[in-house]
Short mmCIF file of C-alpha atoms in Angstrom, two decimals:
data_model
loop_
_atom_site.label_atom_id
_atom_site.label_comp_id
_atom_site.label_asym_id
_atom_site.label_seq_id
_atom_site.Cartn_x
_atom_site.Cartn_y
_atom_site.Cartn_z
CA MET L 1 -96.25 73.29 -70.83
CA PRO L 2 -93.97 75.85 -68.42
CA PRO L 3 -90.28 74.71 -67.83
CA GLU L 4 -89.79 72.87 -64.66
CA ASP L 5 -88.42 74.33 -61.67
CA GLU L 6 -86.60 72.57 -58.71
CA VAL L 7 -90.16 72.40 -56.85
CA ASP L 8 -91.42 70.31 -59.57
CA ARG L 9 -88.64 67.84 -59.59
CA ILE L 10 -88.91 67.72 -55.73
CA VAL L 11 -92.54 66.96 -55.70
CA ALA L 12 -92.30 64.22 -58.67
CA ALA L 13 -89.63 62.43 -56.74
CA TRP L 14 -91.97 62.47 -53.66
CA ALA L 15 -95.07 61.55 -55.66
CA ARG L 16 -93.15 58.42 -56.96
CA GLU L 17 -92.02 57.34 -53.35
CA ARG L 18 -95.19 58.45 -51.61
CA ASN L 19 -98.17 58.46 -54.02
CA ASP L 20 -100.74 58.18 -51.21
CA LEU L 21 -100.12 61.94 -50.34
CA ASP L 22 -101.13 65.02 -51.83
CA PHE L 23 -98.25 67.24 -52.60
CA GLY L 24 -100.27 70.36 -53.35
CA PRO L 25 -99.21 72.24 -50.17
CA LEU L 26 -95.49 71.55 -50.74
CA GLU L 27 -95.91 72.97 -54.53
CA VAL L 28 -97.13 76.28 -53.31
CA LEU L 29 -95.21 76.46 -50.11
CA SER L 30 -92.04 75.35 -51.10
CA ARG L 31 -92.04 78.00 -54.07
CA VAL L 32 -93.14 80.53 -51.54
CA ASP L 33 -89.98 79.41 -49.24
CA ARG L 34 -87.75 79.59 -52.26
CA LEU L 35 -88.87 83.15 -53.10
CA ALA L 36 -88.47 84.19 -49.57
CA ARG L 37 -84.70 83.07 -50.04
CA HIS L 38 -84.32 84.97 -53.18
CA LEU L 39 -86.06 88.14 -51.54
CA ASP L 40 -83.63 87.83 -48.53
CA ARG L 41 -80.64 88.03 -50.56
CA ALA L 42 -82.13 90.95 -52.84
CA ARG L 43 -82.68 92.92 -49.61
CA ARG L 44 -79.40 92.35 -47.94
CA ALA L 45 -77.73 93.46 -51.08
CA ALA L 46 -79.94 96.63 -51.49
CA PHE L 47 -79.52 97.54 -47.77
CA ASP L 48 -75.78 97.03 -48.26
CA GLU L 49 -75.86 99.66 -51.28
CA SER L 50 -77.39 102.09 -48.79
CA ASP L 51 -75.03 101.26 -45.92
CA VAL L 52 -78.16 100.42 -43.99
CA GLU L 53 -78.35 97.23 -41.72
CA PRO L 54 -81.94 95.58 -42.08
CA TRP L 55 -82.60 96.28 -38.41
CA GLU L 56 -81.81 99.77 -38.84
CA PHE L 57 -84.09 99.81 -41.95
CA ASP L 58 -87.01 98.81 -39.39
CA VAL L 59 -86.79 101.61 -37.11
CA LEU L 60 -85.89 104.20 -39.57
CA SER L 61 -88.61 103.33 -41.99
CA ALA L 62 -91.11 103.33 -38.84
CA LEU L 63 -90.01 106.88 -38.11
CA ARG L 64 -90.32 107.97 -41.78
CA ARG L 65 -93.89 106.41 -42.53
CA ALA L 66 -94.95 108.39 -39.27
CA GLY L 67 -94.72 111.62 -41.35
CA GLU L 68 -93.42 114.71 -40.22
CA PRO L 69 -92.18 115.64 -37.66
CA TYR L 70 -91.19 111.80 -37.99
CA GLU L 71 -91.01 110.60 -34.50
CA LEU L 72 -92.32 108.06 -32.25
CA SER L 73 -92.31 106.94 -28.54
CA PRO L 74 -90.08 103.79 -28.05
CA LYS L 75 -93.35 101.67 -27.26
CA THR L 76 -94.66 102.61 -30.71
CA LEU L 77 -91.33 101.50 -32.05
CA LEU L 78 -91.81 98.32 -30.28
CA GLN L 79 -95.12 98.02 -31.56
CA GLN L 80 -94.25 98.19 -35.41
CA THR L 81 -90.61 96.59 -35.28
CA LEU L 82 -91.87 93.46 -32.77
CA VAL L 83 -88.53 93.63 -30.71
CA SER L 84 -88.24 93.44 -26.89
CA SER L 85 -87.74 96.97 -25.08
CA GLY L 86 -83.79 96.29 -24.41
CA THR L 87 -83.34 95.36 -27.78
CA MET L 88 -85.04 98.78 -28.94
CA THR L 89 -83.00 100.63 -26.60
CA ASN L 90 -80.06 99.21 -28.17
CA ARG L 91 -81.16 99.93 -31.52
CA VAL L 92 -81.83 103.81 -30.81
CA ASP L 93 -78.48 103.99 -29.02
CA ARG L 94 -76.91 102.56 -32.07
CA LEU L 95 -78.81 104.78 -34.48
CA ALA L 96 -78.01 107.77 -32.46
CA ALA L 97 -74.45 106.95 -32.43
CA ARG L 98 -74.46 107.10 -36.38
CA GLY L 99 -76.53 110.38 -36.44
CA PHE L 100 -79.46 108.76 -37.77
CA VAL L 101 -82.07 109.47 -34.65
CA GLY L 102 -82.18 112.01 -31.93
CA ARG L 103 -84.04 111.67 -28.44
CA ARG L 104 -86.11 114.60 -26.89
CA THR L 105 -88.45 114.57 -23.96
CA ASP L 106 -92.00 114.16 -24.86
CA PRO L 107 -93.73 117.41 -24.50
CA LYS L 108 -96.75 115.74 -23.42
CA ASP L 109 -95.25 113.58 -20.91
CA GLY L 110 -92.24 114.92 -19.01
CA ARG L 111 -91.18 111.25 -18.04
CA GLY L 112 -91.24 110.02 -21.78
CA ILE L 113 -89.17 110.42 -24.66
CA LEU L 114 -89.37 110.74 -28.50
CA VAL L 115 -87.28 109.04 -31.07
CA SER L 116 -86.97 111.51 -34.05
CA LEU L 117 -85.63 111.01 -37.56
CA THR L 118 -82.49 113.26 -38.09
CA ASP L 119 -81.81 114.44 -41.71
CA ALA L 120 -79.17 111.90 -42.22
CA GLY L 121 -81.34 109.35 -41.14
CA ARG L 122 -84.29 110.34 -43.51
CA ILE L 123 -81.58 110.38 -46.44
CA ALA L 124 -80.46 106.99 -45.27
CA VAL L 125 -83.74 105.54 -45.16
CA ASP L 126 -84.97 107.23 -48.40
CA ALA L 127 -81.81 105.93 -50.26
CA ALA L 128 -82.59 102.19 -48.70
CA ILE L 129 -86.39 102.18 -49.83
CA ALA L 130 -85.49 103.22 -53.37
CA ASP L 131 -82.79 100.52 -53.53
CA LEU L 132 -85.08 97.92 -51.91
CA LEU L 133 -88.00 98.55 -54.37
CA ALA L 134 -85.73 98.38 -57.32
CA ALA L 135 -84.48 95.07 -55.98
CA GLU L 136 -87.82 93.88 -55.44
CA ARG L 137 -89.08 94.93 -58.94
CA ASP L 138 -86.31 93.03 -60.21
CA ILE L 139 -87.51 89.77 -58.86
CA LEU L 140 -91.17 90.46 -60.01
CA THR L 141 -89.68 91.22 -63.66
CA GLY L 142 -91.56 88.13 -65.08
CA VAL L 143 -94.92 88.73 -63.67
CA SER L 144 -97.25 91.31 -65.23
CA ASP L 145 -98.90 94.18 -63.00
CA GLY L 146 -102.18 92.29 -63.12
CA GLU L 147 -100.64 88.82 -62.10
CA GLN L 148 -98.76 90.90 -59.16
CA ASP L 149 -102.20 92.49 -58.10
CA GLN L 150 -103.68 88.86 -58.03
CA LEU L 151 -100.68 87.47 -56.43
CA SER L 152 -100.80 90.15 -53.71
CA GLY L 153 -104.55 89.38 -52.99
CA LEU L 154 -103.95 85.94 -52.63
CA LEU L 155 -100.80 86.23 -50.22
CA ARG L 156 -103.07 88.79 -47.96
CA ARG L 157 -105.89 86.31 -47.84
CA LEU L 158 -103.45 83.43 -46.82
CA ILE L 159 -101.85 85.87 -44.21
CA LEU L 160 -105.01 86.87 -42.92
CA GLY L 161 -106.02 83.70 -42.50
CA LEU L 162 -103.02 82.82 -40.27
CA GLY L 163 -104.10 85.83 -38.27
CA ASP L 164 -101.65 88.32 -38.93
#
């Protein structure tokens, strides 16, 4: 039998007190919650290593994933990062001040602008994703590649069932 974790202890205590309830959901989702906390700490450390804030990574990675010429409209950035227009304007301003992005008039729409990734921004986001993947790989050390595939599929099904 595998060793007990904190969730096992919590569920056992609840089961003693409320044996009329099914604690199956708690066993799964409390572990997901605890894993999310570990992941959050690992991500913060990885981004600190790269000198990139999580919100900066969100915007820079959207631009990097867009492929050459690594530019998107603010509207597309809004859709990909799920922030308000005002927040995106502030973020682009701050990223431009760091030299990570530039702006130019959209040649297809003279009223619109395009946000583009600079060389400094590409270097920063490339370092951040490498550090992030190393941190996440460390979290998954005890899980085989096949188990990771299985877990990924189960989590995908759960998330799709929630409409995401």
